[in-house]
Tab-separated table of C-alpha atoms in Angstrom:
chain	number	residue	atom	x	y	z
K	25	UNK	CA	31.999	19.726	-24.810
K	26	UNK	CA	34.999	18.147	-23.104
K	27	UNK	CA	34.474	16.429	-19.762
K	28	UNK	CA	31.241	14.603	-20.627
K	29	UNK	CA	31.695	10.872	-20.092
K	30	UNK	CA	29.221	8.464	-21.622
K	31	UNK	CA	28.930	4.712	-21.161
K	32	UNK	CA	27.024	4.218	-24.412
K	33	UNK	CA	27.592	5.090	-28.068
K	34	UNK	CA	26.386	3.900	-31.451
K	35	UNK	CA	28.507	2.132	-34.048
K	36	UNK	CA	28.601	2.841	-37.799
K	37	UNK	CA	25.469	0.715	-38.284
K	38	UNK	CA	23.518	2.594	-35.607
K	39	UNK	CA	23.678	-0.204	-33.045
K	40	UNK	CA	23.884	0.744	-29.394
K	41	UNK	CA	27.271	-0.113	-27.848
K	42	UNK	CA	28.001	-0.416	-24.127
K	43	UNK	CA	31.536	0.577	-23.139
K	44	UNK	CA	31.704	-2.707	-21.238
K	45	UNK	CA	31.659	-4.557	-24.577
K	46	UNK	CA	34.613	-2.576	-25.990
K	47	UNK	CA	38.031	-4.277	-25.766
K	48	UNK	CA	41.540	-3.611	-27.028
K	49	UNK	CA	40.644	-5.657	-30.107
K	50	UNK	CA	37.670	-3.554	-31.228
K	51	UNK	CA	38.434	-0.160	-29.706
K	52	UNK	CA	39.566	1.152	-33.094
K	53	UNK	CA	36.051	0.818	-34.509
K	54	UNK	CA	34.106	3.995	-35.155
K	55	UNK	CA	31.758	5.124	-32.367
K	56	UNK	CA	29.381	8.067	-32.389
K	57	UNK	CA	27.487	10.130	-29.828
K	58	UNK	CA	23.764	9.475	-29.332
K	59	UNK	CA	23.176	13.165	-28.690
K	60	UNK	CA	25.208	15.165	-31.208
K	61	UNK	CA	26.454	12.482	-33.618
K	62	UNK	CA	30.072	13.475	-33.017
K	63	UNK	CA	32.767	10.829	-33.002
K	64	UNK	CA	33.585	9.263	-29.651
K	65	UNK	CA	36.763	7.615	-28.457
K	66	UNK	CA	36.676	4.736	-25.942
K	67	UNK	CA	38.746	5.377	-22.830
K	68	UNK	CA	39.925	2.058	-21.399
K	69	UNK	CA	42.433	3.201	-18.807
K	70	UNK	CA	43.391	1.337	-15.647
K	71	UNK	CA	42.568	4.137	-13.189
K	72	UNK	CA	39.280	5.748	-14.219
K	73	UNK	CA	36.133	3.835	-15.103
K	74	UNK	CA	35.919	2.988	-18.810
K	75	UNK	CA	33.852	5.469	-20.815
K	76	UNK	CA	33.377	7.164	-24.157
K	77	UNK	CA	34.635	10.708	-24.630
K	78	UNK	CA	34.283	13.087	-27.551
K	79	UNK	CA	37.233	12.924	-29.910
K	80	UNK	CA	37.153	16.696	-30.252
K	81	UNK	CA	35.250	19.563	-28.684
K	82	UNK	CA	31.482	19.128	-28.963
K	83	UNK	CA	29.913	22.460	-27.991
K	84	UNK	CA	26.452	21.400	-29.166
K	85	UNK	CA	26.347	18.092	-27.303
K	86	UNK	CA	23.610	17.957	-24.665
K	87	UNK	CA	23.541	15.447	-21.840
K	88	UNK	CA	19.767	15.867	-21.537
K	89	UNK	CA	19.363	14.770	-25.163
K	90	UNK	CA	21.781	11.884	-24.581
K	91	UNK	CA	19.814	10.545	-21.593
K	92	UNK	CA	16.519	10.992	-23.448
K	93	UNK	CA	17.689	9.046	-26.500
K	94	UNK	CA	19.457	6.387	-24.444
K	95	UNK	CA	16.340	5.760	-22.354
K	96	UNK	CA	14.236	5.291	-25.483
K	97	UNK	CA	16.747	2.888	-27.014
K	98	UNK	CA	17.116	0.812	-23.856
K	99	UNK	CA	13.380	0.600	-23.163
K	100	UNK	CA	12.663	-0.404	-26.744
K	101	UNK	CA	15.394	-3.024	-26.471
K	102	UNK	CA	13.785	-4.280	-23.283
K	103	UNK	CA	10.347	-4.515	-24.912
K	104	UNK	CA	11.666	-6.270	-28.004
K	105	UNK	CA	13.563	-8.866	-25.988
K	106	UNK	CA	11.919	-12.184	-25.215
K	107	UNK	CA	11.422	-11.206	-21.587
K	108	UNK	CA	8.243	-9.869	-19.932
K	109	UNK	CA	7.751	-6.106	-19.842
K	110	UNK	CA	6.299	-5.696	-16.364
K	111	UNK	CA	4.679	-2.607	-14.925
K	112	UNK	CA	3.130	-1.974	-11.511
K	113	UNK	CA	0.836	0.853	-10.486
K	114	UNK	CA	-1.503	1.620	-7.611
K	115	UNK	CA	-5.183	0.738	-7.873
K	116	UNK	CA	-7.991	1.220	-5.382
K	117	UNK	CA	-9.468	-1.996	-3.976
K	118	UNK	CA	-12.532	-2.500	-1.775
K	119	UNK	CA	-13.056	-5.481	0.488
K	120	UNK	CA	-14.878	-8.286	-1.276
K	121	UNK	CA	-16.858	-9.025	1.917
K	122	UNK	CA	-18.456	-5.578	2.018
K	123	UNK	CA	-21.968	-7.006	1.550
K	124	UNK	CA	-21.659	-9.627	4.301
K	125	UNK	CA	-19.196	-8.336	6.913
K	126	UNK	CA	-20.699	-6.629	9.960
K	127	UNK	CA	-17.497	-4.689	10.472
K	128	UNK	CA	-17.436	-3.151	6.982
K	129	UNK	CA	-16.950	0.609	6.815
K	130	UNK	CA	-16.663	2.155	3.380
K	131	UNK	CA	-14.127	4.785	4.404
K	132	UNK	CA	-11.834	2.233	6.071
K	133	UNK	CA	-12.288	-1.049	4.219
K	134	UNK	CA	-10.407	-0.043	1.100
K	135	UNK	CA	-6.761	0.124	0.125
K	136	UNK	CA	-4.408	1.406	-2.519
K	137	UNK	CA	-2.730	-1.772	-3.786
K	138	UNK	CA	0.244	-2.079	-6.123
K	139	UNK	CA	-0.964	-4.232	-9.038
K	140	UNK	CA	1.409	-5.770	-11.587
K	141	UNK	CA	0.888	-6.509	-15.282
K	142	UNK	CA	2.996	-7.803	-18.162
K	143	UNK	CA	2.428	-5.519	-21.151
K	144	UNK	CA	3.766	-8.190	-23.488
K	145	UNK	CA	0.505	-10.063	-22.846
K	146	UNK	CA	-1.383	-7.281	-24.637
K	147	UNK	CA	1.124	-5.458	-26.871
K	148	UNK	CA	3.502	-6.739	-29.529
K	149	UNK	CA	4.860	-3.548	-31.130
K	150	UNK	CA	7.089	-0.756	-29.827
K	151	UNK	CA	8.031	2.237	-32.009
K	152	UNK	CA	10.076	5.368	-31.318
K	153	UNK	CA	8.869	8.903	-32.081
K	154	UNK	CA	5.525	7.640	-33.335
K	155	UNK	CA	2.678	10.083	-34.234
K	156	UNK	CA	-0.616	9.541	-32.430
K	157	UNK	CA	-3.426	12.055	-32.764
K	158	UNK	CA	-1.957	15.524	-32.280
K	159	UNK	CA	1.095	14.202	-30.442
K	160	UNK	CA	4.387	12.388	-30.912
K	161	UNK	CA	5.058	9.539	-28.487
K	162	UNK	CA	8.615	8.915	-27.323
K	163	UNK	CA	7.677	5.250	-27.451
K	164	UNK	CA	4.335	3.898	-28.622
K	165	UNK	CA	3.135	0.437	-27.637
K	166	UNK	CA	0.440	-1.081	-29.830
K	167	UNK	CA	-0.894	-4.470	-30.867
K	168	UNK	CA	-0.839	-5.766	-34.432
K	169	UNK	CA	-2.736	-8.886	-33.434
K	170	UNK	CA	-5.438	-6.848	-31.629
K	171	UNK	CA	-5.587	-3.418	-33.320
K	172	UNK	CA	-8.493	-2.309	-31.119
K	173	UNK	CA	-6.291	-2.434	-27.996
K	174	UNK	CA	-5.788	1.175	-26.818
K	175	UNK	CA	-2.125	2.162	-27.249
K	176	UNK	CA	0.227	3.136	-24.438
K	177	UNK	CA	2.599	6.081	-24.688
K	178	UNK	CA	5.898	5.949	-22.822
K	179	UNK	CA	7.236	9.442	-22.219
K	180	UNK	CA	10.782	10.134	-21.034
K	181	UNK	CA	11.213	13.139	-18.734
K	182	UNK	CA	14.726	14.409	-18.137
K	183	UNK	CA	13.991	18.000	-17.121
K	184	UNK	CA	10.575	18.861	-18.579
K	185	UNK	CA	7.321	17.214	-17.542
K	186	UNK	CA	5.028	15.654	-20.098
K	187	UNK	CA	2.942	18.447	-21.640
K	188	UNK	CA	-0.418	18.986	-19.979
K	189	UNK	CA	-2.378	18.602	-23.221
K	190	UNK	CA	-0.899	15.153	-23.729
K	191	UNK	CA	-1.534	14.106	-20.112
K	192	UNK	CA	-5.186	15.213	-20.310
K	193	UNK	CA	-5.757	13.675	-23.770
K	194	UNK	CA	-7.083	10.421	-22.318
K	195	UNK	CA	-4.271	8.313	-23.760
K	196	UNK	CA	-2.645	5.883	-21.364
K	197	UNK	CA	0.767	7.362	-20.586
K	198	UNK	CA	3.692	6.065	-18.544
K	199	UNK	CA	5.894	9.019	-17.657
K	200	UNK	CA	9.419	8.110	-16.568
K	201	UNK	CA	11.782	10.515	-14.827
K	202	UNK	CA	15.338	9.874	-16.070
K	203	UNK	CA	18.225	11.424	-14.176
K	204	UNK	CA	21.282	9.320	-15.003
K	205	UNK	CA	22.611	6.316	-16.866
K	206	UNK	CA	22.245	4.334	-13.630
K	207	UNK	CA	18.594	5.313	-13.507
K	208	UNK	CA	18.124	4.038	-17.080
K	209	UNK	CA	19.892	0.794	-16.165
K	210	UNK	CA	17.376	0.271	-13.351
K	211	UNK	CA	14.457	0.835	-15.740
K	212	UNK	CA	15.986	-1.687	-18.133
K	213	UNK	CA	16.646	-4.392	-15.542
K	214	UNK	CA	13.629	-4.008	-13.245
K	215	UNK	CA	9.836	-3.719	-13.527
K	216	UNK	CA	8.501	-0.199	-14.068
K	217	UNK	CA	6.841	0.655	-10.750
K	218	UNK	CA	4.730	3.726	-10.027
K	219	UNK	CA	6.263	6.031	-7.441
K	220	UNK	CA	4.445	6.232	-4.131
K	221	UNK	CA	4.270	10.004	-4.582
K	222	UNK	CA	4.446	10.488	-8.380
K	223	UNK	CA	3.378	14.122	-8.103
K	224	UNK	CA	6.697	15.022	-6.536
K	225	UNK	CA	8.599	16.278	-9.558
K	226	UNK	CA	11.801	16.355	-7.534
K	227	UNK	CA	11.812	12.597	-7.005
K	228	UNK	CA	14.823	10.999	-8.650
K	229	UNK	CA	13.429	8.324	-10.912
K	230	UNK	CA	9.772	9.275	-10.348
K	231	UNK	CA	7.322	7.197	-12.411
K	232	UNK	CA	3.723	8.267	-13.102
K	233	UNK	CA	0.815	6.471	-14.768
K	234	UNK	CA	-1.736	8.726	-16.484
K	235	UNK	CA	-5.257	7.646	-17.562
K	236	UNK	CA	-4.766	4.069	-16.365
K	237	UNK	CA	-7.684	2.332	-14.685
K	238	UNK	CA	-7.372	3.125	-10.996
K	239	UNK	CA	-10.006	0.693	-9.674
K	240	UNK	CA	-9.246	-3.005	-9.375
K	241	UNK	CA	-11.398	-6.045	-8.629
K	242	UNK	CA	-12.501	-6.330	-5.007
K	243	UNK	CA	-10.427	-8.676	-2.873
K	244	UNK	CA	-10.352	-9.833	0.772
K	245	UNK	CA	-8.852	-7.125	2.966
K	246	UNK	CA	-8.049	-6.822	6.666
K	247	UNK	CA	-8.124	-3.084	7.208
K	248	UNK	CA	-9.764	-2.799	10.622
K	249	UNK	CA	-8.837	-3.830	14.179
K	250	UNK	CA	-11.716	-4.910	16.428
K	251	UNK	CA	-11.850	-5.259	20.249
K	252	UNK	CA	-12.359	-8.846	21.391
K	253	UNK	CA	-14.209	-9.857	24.570
K	254	UNK	CA	-13.284	-13.119	26.305
K	255	UNK	CA	-15.526	-14.653	29.001
K	256	UNK	CA	-14.388	-17.491	31.286
K	257	UNK	CA	-16.247	-20.014	33.438
K	258	UNK	CA	-15.095	-18.246	36.593
K	259	UNK	CA	-17.018	-15.159	35.532
K	260	UNK	CA	-13.829	-13.265	34.747
K	261	UNK	CA	-13.526	-11.522	31.426
K	262	UNK	CA	-11.070	-9.390	29.548
K	263	UNK	CA	-10.919	-7.360	26.366
K	264	UNK	CA	-7.871	-7.609	24.115
K	265	UNK	CA	-5.245	-4.923	24.622
K	266	UNK	CA	-5.915	-1.760	22.622
K	267	UNK	CA	-2.520	-2.085	20.907
K	268	UNK	CA	-3.173	-5.707	20.017
K	269	UNK	CA	-6.747	-5.792	18.741
K	270	UNK	CA	-7.181	-8.653	16.225
K	271	UNK	CA	-8.039	-7.839	12.619
K	272	UNK	CA	-11.608	-7.858	11.381
K	273	UNK	CA	-11.022	-11.399	10.070
K	274	UNK	CA	-9.065	-12.800	13.004
K	275	UNK	CA	-11.646	-11.613	15.509
K	276	UNK	CA	-14.216	-13.998	14.013
K	277	UNK	CA	-12.189	-17.067	15.026
K	278	UNK	CA	-11.747	-18.463	18.551
K	279	UNK	CA	-8.296	-17.828	19.927
K	280	UNK	CA	-8.398	-18.895	23.600
K	281	UNK	CA	-9.343	-22.536	24.355
K	282	UNK	CA	-10.203	-21.639	27.984
K	283	UNK	CA	-12.801	-19.019	27.076
K	284	UNK	CA	-16.440	-20.089	27.084
K	285	UNK	CA	-17.398	-17.183	24.837
K	286	UNK	CA	-15.481	-14.861	22.531
K	287	UNK	CA	-17.089	-11.823	20.912
K	288	UNK	CA	-15.840	-9.365	18.332
K	289	UNK	CA	-17.343	-6.035	19.402
K	290	UNK	CA	-17.053	-3.015	17.130
K	291	UNK	CA	-17.102	-0.530	19.978
K	292	UNK	CA	-14.209	1.326	21.530
K	293	UNK	CA	-13.727	3.223	24.780
K	294	UNK	CA	-15.300	6.399	23.468
K	295	UNK	CA	-18.270	6.765	25.822
K	296	UNK	CA	-19.738	5.412	29.069
K	297	UNK	CA	-20.535	2.008	27.575
K	298	UNK	CA	-17.435	-0.107	27.021
K	299	UNK	CA	-16.761	-3.421	25.229
K	300	UNK	CA	-16.870	-5.006	28.701
K	301	UNK	CA	-20.431	-3.786	29.245
K	302	UNK	CA	-21.476	-4.930	25.778
K	303	UNK	CA	-19.754	-8.304	26.303
K	304	UNK	CA	-21.356	-9.117	29.637
K	305	UNK	CA	-24.890	-8.253	28.579
K	306	UNK	CA	-24.515	-10.003	25.203
K	307	UNK	CA	-23.309	-13.096	27.062
K	308	UNK	CA	-26.348	-12.872	29.347
K	309	UNK	CA	-28.642	-12.478	26.333
K	310	UNK	CA	-27.050	-15.613	24.869
K	311	UNK	CA	-27.903	-17.634	27.995
K	312	UNK	CA	-24.687	-17.325	29.963
K	313	UNK	CA	-25.220	-16.669	33.674
K	314	UNK	CA	-23.179	-13.532	34.113
K	315	UNK	CA	-22.918	-11.466	37.253
K	316	UNK	CA	-20.431	-8.666	37.427
K	317	UNK	CA	-19.989	-5.699	39.705
K	318	UNK	CA	-20.127	-3.427	36.646
K	319	UNK	CA	-23.804	-4.315	36.303
K	320	UNK	CA	-24.726	-3.946	39.975
K	321	UNK	CA	-26.929	-1.098	41.191
K	322	UNK	CA	-24.568	-0.525	44.148
K	323	UNK	CA	-21.538	0.163	42.018
K	324	UNK	CA	-19.894	3.496	41.223
K	325	UNK	CA	-17.163	4.401	38.737
K	326	UNK	CA	-13.612	4.871	39.989
K	327	UNK	CA	-11.689	4.725	36.723
K	328	UNK	CA	-7.943	4.456	37.132
K	329	UNK	CA	-8.014	3.715	40.896
K	330	UNK	CA	-6.575	0.525	42.425
K	331	UNK	CA	-6.560	-1.205	38.992
K	332	UNK	CA	-10.339	-1.446	38.999
K	333	UNK	CA	-13.321	0.478	37.681
K	334	UNK	CA	-15.611	-0.402	40.554
K	335	UNK	CA	-16.441	1.043	43.941
K	336	UNK	CA	-18.982	-0.901	46.014
K	337	UNK	CA	-21.304	1.466	47.863
K	338	UNK	CA	-22.013	-1.240	50.502
K	339	UNK	CA	-18.437	-1.779	51.629
K	340	UNK	CA	-19.010	0.091	54.910
K	341	UNK	CA	-22.473	-1.131	55.799
K	342	UNK	CA	-22.171	-4.710	54.509
K	343	UNK	CA	-18.403	-5.232	54.663
K	344	UNK	CA	-18.166	-6.017	50.955
K	345	UNK	CA	-14.901	-5.457	49.037
K	346	UNK	CA	-14.409	-1.707	48.599
K	347	UNK	CA	-12.841	-2.024	45.130
K	348	UNK	CA	-14.040	-5.314	43.635
K	349	UNK	CA	-12.622	-6.394	40.272
K	350	UNK	CA	-16.010	-7.639	39.060
K	351	UNK	CA	-16.385	-11.428	39.280
K	352	UNK	CA	-17.006	-11.166	43.079
K	353	UNK	CA	-20.590	-10.429	42.133
K	354	UNK	CA	-21.065	-14.127	41.344
K	355	UNK	CA	-21.071	-15.005	45.068
K	356	UNK	CA	-22.309	-11.697	46.469
K	357	UNK	CA	-25.663	-11.915	48.282
K	358	UNK	CA	-26.172	-8.176	47.818
K	359	UNK	CA	-25.823	-8.149	44.057
K	360	UNK	CA	-28.748	-6.483	42.337
K	361	UNK	CA	-28.922	-5.759	38.644
K	362	UNK	CA	-28.882	-2.119	37.610
K	363	UNK	CA	-31.931	-2.302	35.358
K	364	UNK	CA	-31.518	1.231	34.037
K	365	UNK	CA	-27.881	0.603	33.183
K	366	UNK	CA	-28.641	-2.719	31.497
K	367	UNK	CA	-31.355	-1.026	29.431
K	368	UNK	CA	-28.787	1.532	28.228
K	369	UNK	CA	-26.357	-1.247	27.325
K	370	UNK	CA	-28.999	-3.204	25.410
K	371	UNK	CA	-29.783	-0.073	23.436
K	372	UNK	CA	-26.087	0.226	22.580
K	373	UNK	CA	-25.984	-3.458	21.622
K	374	UNK	CA	-28.645	-2.820	18.986
K	375	UNK	CA	-26.346	-0.215	17.424
K	376	UNK	CA	-23.097	-2.206	17.742
K	377	UNK	CA	-21.824	-4.806	15.250
K	378	UNK	CA	-21.075	-7.980	17.247
K	379	UNK	CA	-19.769	-11.333	16.015
K	380	UNK	CA	-19.550	-14.584	17.972
K	381	UNK	CA	-16.140	-16.137	17.358
K	382	UNK	CA	-16.288	-19.743	16.208
């Protein structure tokens, strides 16, 4: 098959030869094709990249077979070198604080984390085309020193996926999509890392891990963002910007030296009781003297008007500010607590995770 250009061949002793190692001095040695066994001739011209080409027509040579055999040889070479044989695959992790954190939510406080391992720590043998059960492994990793260690099969996929029976057998399998010599070079020089979307069979260089343990040891996570309420001596307060909520860990630590109280409040603007409401009443329950127009019986909602949420119903009869921002209540002689509203807020407080930042 004229036109096929390979960068690897085998010599008369079966050793793998990279075209980069062939010079004018040794180019007359015999070289053979990994796929069909036909004789190859090194091309060392000055214009085209150096490569091996068949000495004569090779109608039965198959590039798929060449890539498959080359990948096996290079991966075995990698394993048998003195270097680590590192793999990385995704495992599910839960937050280690799940039993103590008030902000823990099972559906949110977990993550798919890329975990790395050196297989040389557990395996010392790599064999090609090795029988195991009813199957033949492209490469089989096992341990002579610890025979009870479950083996790992490395399967090379050029065009055909690993057979379903093998995948569902329960054996640990690393399936590697090989598309080119460059792809094989990457596998040889870099850790073997699971593809983010291994099910996509069209991914160039897709890598899948079958029957590997998908749950890892719990570890500290920061998966949630929590509103933070800041109260100041003046009676003013603010809640952190929605786009800048601190993480579930950060919210537990004081961040503003001028604030007299900081609260992490696991409540968002989803109903009529806001983090502001929760913050003010929690502060009052903690002994802080808080007066705010939001808690006054003479207040009405005017969301989105004049940069305030408050309309004072006494502004005509008592000449109070029509649209107070809130802290004016501290010096207002007409301020009266809205007992019904405060009762509603206290009920919400009982259902809301709250942490005092320290």
